[in-house]
Short mmCIF file of N, CA and C in Angstrom, two decimals:
data_model
loop_
_atom_site.label_atom_id
_atom_site.label_comp_id
_atom_site.label_asym_id
_atom_site.label_seq_id
_atom_site.Cartn_x
_atom_site.Cartn_y
_atom_site.Cartn_z
N MET A 1 145.37 57.44 44.15
CA MET A 1 145.51 57.40 42.71
C MET A 1 146.38 56.22 42.33
N ASN A 2 145.97 55.49 41.31
CA ASN A 2 146.71 54.31 40.87
C ASN A 2 148.00 54.68 40.16
N GLU A 3 149.00 53.82 40.32
CA GLU A 3 150.25 54.01 39.59
C GLU A 3 150.03 53.81 38.10
N GLU A 4 149.04 53.00 37.72
CA GLU A 4 148.79 52.75 36.30
C GLU A 4 148.25 53.99 35.60
N ASN A 5 147.75 54.97 36.34
CA ASN A 5 147.25 56.20 35.75
C ASN A 5 148.30 57.30 35.71
N LYS A 6 149.53 56.98 36.04
CA LYS A 6 150.61 57.97 36.02
C LYS A 6 151.43 57.79 34.75
N SER A 7 151.84 58.90 34.14
CA SER A 7 152.72 58.81 32.98
C SER A 7 154.16 58.80 33.47
N GLU A 8 155.09 58.66 32.53
CA GLU A 8 156.51 58.62 32.88
C GLU A 8 156.95 59.86 33.63
N ASN A 9 156.42 61.02 33.25
CA ASN A 9 156.87 62.26 33.87
C ASN A 9 156.07 62.64 35.10
N GLY A 10 155.24 61.73 35.60
CA GLY A 10 154.54 61.98 36.85
C GLY A 10 153.16 62.58 36.71
N GLY A 11 152.74 62.94 35.48
CA GLY A 11 151.41 63.50 35.29
C GLY A 11 150.38 62.39 35.22
N GLU A 12 149.18 62.67 35.69
CA GLU A 12 148.13 61.66 35.65
C GLU A 12 147.59 61.54 34.23
N ALA A 13 147.42 60.32 33.78
CA ALA A 13 146.87 60.05 32.46
C ALA A 13 145.36 59.91 32.56
N LEU A 14 144.63 60.65 31.71
CA LEU A 14 143.17 60.64 31.73
C LEU A 14 142.62 59.95 30.49
N ARG A 15 141.49 59.33 30.64
CA ARG A 15 140.73 58.83 29.49
C ARG A 15 140.04 60.03 28.84
N VAL A 16 139.63 59.86 27.60
CA VAL A 16 138.94 60.93 26.89
C VAL A 16 137.69 61.36 27.66
N LYS A 17 136.96 60.40 28.17
CA LYS A 17 135.74 60.70 28.92
C LYS A 17 136.04 61.52 30.18
N GLU A 18 137.14 61.21 30.86
CA GLU A 18 137.53 61.97 32.06
C GLU A 18 137.96 63.39 31.70
N ALA A 19 138.69 63.53 30.60
CA ALA A 19 139.10 64.86 30.14
C ALA A 19 137.87 65.69 29.77
N ALA A 20 136.89 65.05 29.13
CA ALA A 20 135.66 65.74 28.76
C ALA A 20 134.92 66.25 29.99
N ALA A 21 134.90 65.45 31.04
CA ALA A 21 134.23 65.86 32.28
C ALA A 21 134.92 67.08 32.89
N ILE A 22 136.25 67.10 32.87
CA ILE A 22 136.99 68.23 33.42
C ILE A 22 136.71 69.50 32.61
N LEU A 23 136.71 69.35 31.28
CA LEU A 23 136.48 70.49 30.39
C LEU A 23 135.01 70.86 30.26
N LYS A 24 134.12 69.99 30.79
CA LYS A 24 132.67 70.17 30.70
C LYS A 24 132.21 70.26 29.24
N VAL A 25 132.72 69.32 28.45
CA VAL A 25 132.33 69.18 27.05
C VAL A 25 132.06 67.69 26.80
N SER A 26 131.61 67.37 25.61
CA SER A 26 131.36 65.96 25.28
C SER A 26 132.68 65.28 24.90
N PRO A 27 132.73 63.96 25.02
CA PRO A 27 133.92 63.23 24.55
C PRO A 27 134.21 63.50 23.08
N ARG A 28 133.16 63.66 22.26
CA ARG A 28 133.38 63.96 20.83
C ARG A 28 134.12 65.29 20.66
N THR A 29 133.81 66.27 21.49
CA THR A 29 134.50 67.55 21.43
C THR A 29 135.98 67.38 21.77
N VAL A 30 136.28 66.53 22.75
CA VAL A 30 137.68 66.26 23.10
C VAL A 30 138.37 65.62 21.90
N TRP A 31 137.70 64.68 21.22
CA TRP A 31 138.29 64.07 20.02
C TRP A 31 138.57 65.12 18.96
N ARG A 32 137.66 66.07 18.79
CA ARG A 32 137.88 67.16 17.82
C ARG A 32 139.07 68.02 18.22
N MET A 33 139.20 68.29 19.52
CA MET A 33 140.32 69.08 20.02
C MET A 33 141.65 68.37 19.75
N ILE A 34 141.65 67.06 19.90
CA ILE A 34 142.84 66.26 19.60
C ILE A 34 143.14 66.34 18.11
N GLU A 35 142.11 66.15 17.28
CA GLU A 35 142.28 66.20 15.83
C GLU A 35 142.76 67.57 15.35
N ASP A 36 142.31 68.64 16.02
CA ASP A 36 142.69 70.01 15.66
C ASP A 36 144.04 70.43 16.23
N GLY A 37 144.64 69.58 17.07
CA GLY A 37 145.93 69.90 17.65
C GLY A 37 145.87 70.74 18.91
N GLN A 38 144.67 70.94 19.45
CA GLN A 38 144.53 71.72 20.67
C GLN A 38 144.97 70.93 21.90
N LEU A 39 144.81 69.62 21.85
CA LEU A 39 145.26 68.73 22.92
C LEU A 39 146.09 67.62 22.30
N THR A 40 147.06 67.14 23.05
CA THR A 40 147.90 66.04 22.59
C THR A 40 147.50 64.77 23.33
N ALA A 41 147.26 63.73 22.58
CA ALA A 41 146.89 62.45 23.17
C ALA A 41 147.96 61.42 22.85
N ARG A 42 148.08 60.45 23.71
CA ARG A 42 149.00 59.32 23.52
C ARG A 42 148.18 58.06 23.36
N ARG A 43 148.60 57.22 22.46
CA ARG A 43 147.95 55.93 22.28
C ARG A 43 148.76 54.87 23.01
N ILE A 44 148.11 54.09 23.82
CA ILE A 44 148.72 52.96 24.50
C ILE A 44 147.91 51.74 24.06
N ARG A 45 148.47 51.03 23.09
CA ARG A 45 147.74 49.97 22.40
C ARG A 45 146.47 50.57 21.82
N ARG A 46 145.30 50.14 22.30
CA ARG A 46 144.05 50.67 21.75
C ARG A 46 143.42 51.73 22.65
N CYS A 47 144.16 52.22 23.63
CA CYS A 47 143.65 53.21 24.58
C CYS A 47 144.25 54.58 24.28
N THR A 48 143.45 55.61 24.42
CA THR A 48 143.90 56.98 24.22
C THR A 48 143.94 57.65 25.59
N ARG A 49 145.06 58.33 25.87
CA ARG A 49 145.22 59.01 27.15
C ARG A 49 145.71 60.43 26.94
N LEU A 50 145.28 61.33 27.83
CA LEU A 50 145.72 62.72 27.83
C LEU A 50 146.28 63.04 29.20
N LEU A 51 147.25 63.93 29.27
CA LEU A 51 147.81 64.32 30.56
C LEU A 51 146.89 65.33 31.24
N ARG A 52 146.59 65.06 32.53
CA ARG A 52 145.75 65.98 33.30
C ARG A 52 146.35 67.39 33.29
N SER A 53 147.65 67.51 33.42
CA SER A 53 148.29 68.83 33.45
C SER A 53 148.03 69.61 32.17
N GLN A 54 147.99 68.91 31.02
CA GLN A 54 147.73 69.59 29.75
C GLN A 54 146.26 70.03 29.66
N VAL A 55 145.37 69.17 30.12
CA VAL A 55 143.94 69.51 30.09
C VAL A 55 143.68 70.72 30.99
N LEU A 56 144.26 70.72 32.18
CA LEU A 56 144.09 71.85 33.09
C LEU A 56 144.77 73.10 32.54
N GLY A 57 145.92 72.92 31.89
CA GLY A 57 146.61 74.04 31.26
C GLY A 57 145.77 74.66 30.16
N TYR A 58 145.06 73.85 29.41
CA TYR A 58 144.16 74.36 28.37
C TYR A 58 143.07 75.23 29.00
N LEU A 59 142.54 74.78 30.13
CA LEU A 59 141.51 75.56 30.83
C LEU A 59 142.05 76.91 31.30
N ASN A 60 143.33 76.93 31.65
CA ASN A 60 143.96 78.16 32.14
C ASN A 60 144.50 79.05 31.03
N GLY A 61 144.19 78.67 29.78
CA GLY A 61 144.64 79.50 28.67
C GLY A 61 146.03 79.18 28.16
N ASN A 62 146.59 78.05 28.59
CA ASN A 62 147.93 77.66 28.16
C ASN A 62 147.89 76.62 27.06
N GLY A 63 146.74 76.44 26.42
CA GLY A 63 146.61 75.45 25.36
C GLY A 63 147.40 75.85 24.13
N LYS A 64 147.56 74.92 23.21
CA LYS A 64 148.31 75.17 21.99
C LYS A 64 147.62 76.24 21.15
N ILE A 65 146.29 76.27 21.18
CA ILE A 65 145.54 77.27 20.44
C ILE A 65 144.82 78.12 21.48
N GLY A 66 144.95 79.43 21.39
CA GLY A 66 144.40 80.33 22.38
C GLY A 66 142.91 80.14 22.61
N VAL A 67 142.51 80.36 23.85
CA VAL A 67 141.10 80.20 24.23
C VAL A 67 140.44 81.55 24.17
#
C-alpha cells in the first residue's frame, strides 16, 4: 500500500469509486451518502477521499445514520 494513500491518523484514504466498490453501490450513491452526512469526505485540492475505516464501519452498522 502506498504512503500517499494513508491519512494522518494511519487510515487508508479511498477514492469515491473505491468506496463504492467496497459498499457495492454506484459512485453516485456514495456522493449522495456524503451529501446526506452518512459518510465524511475530505477534499485534497480537487480530489475527494474517504477513510477506509469509516466506510467499513458504515457496513458494520457504525455509520452516522443507522443502517
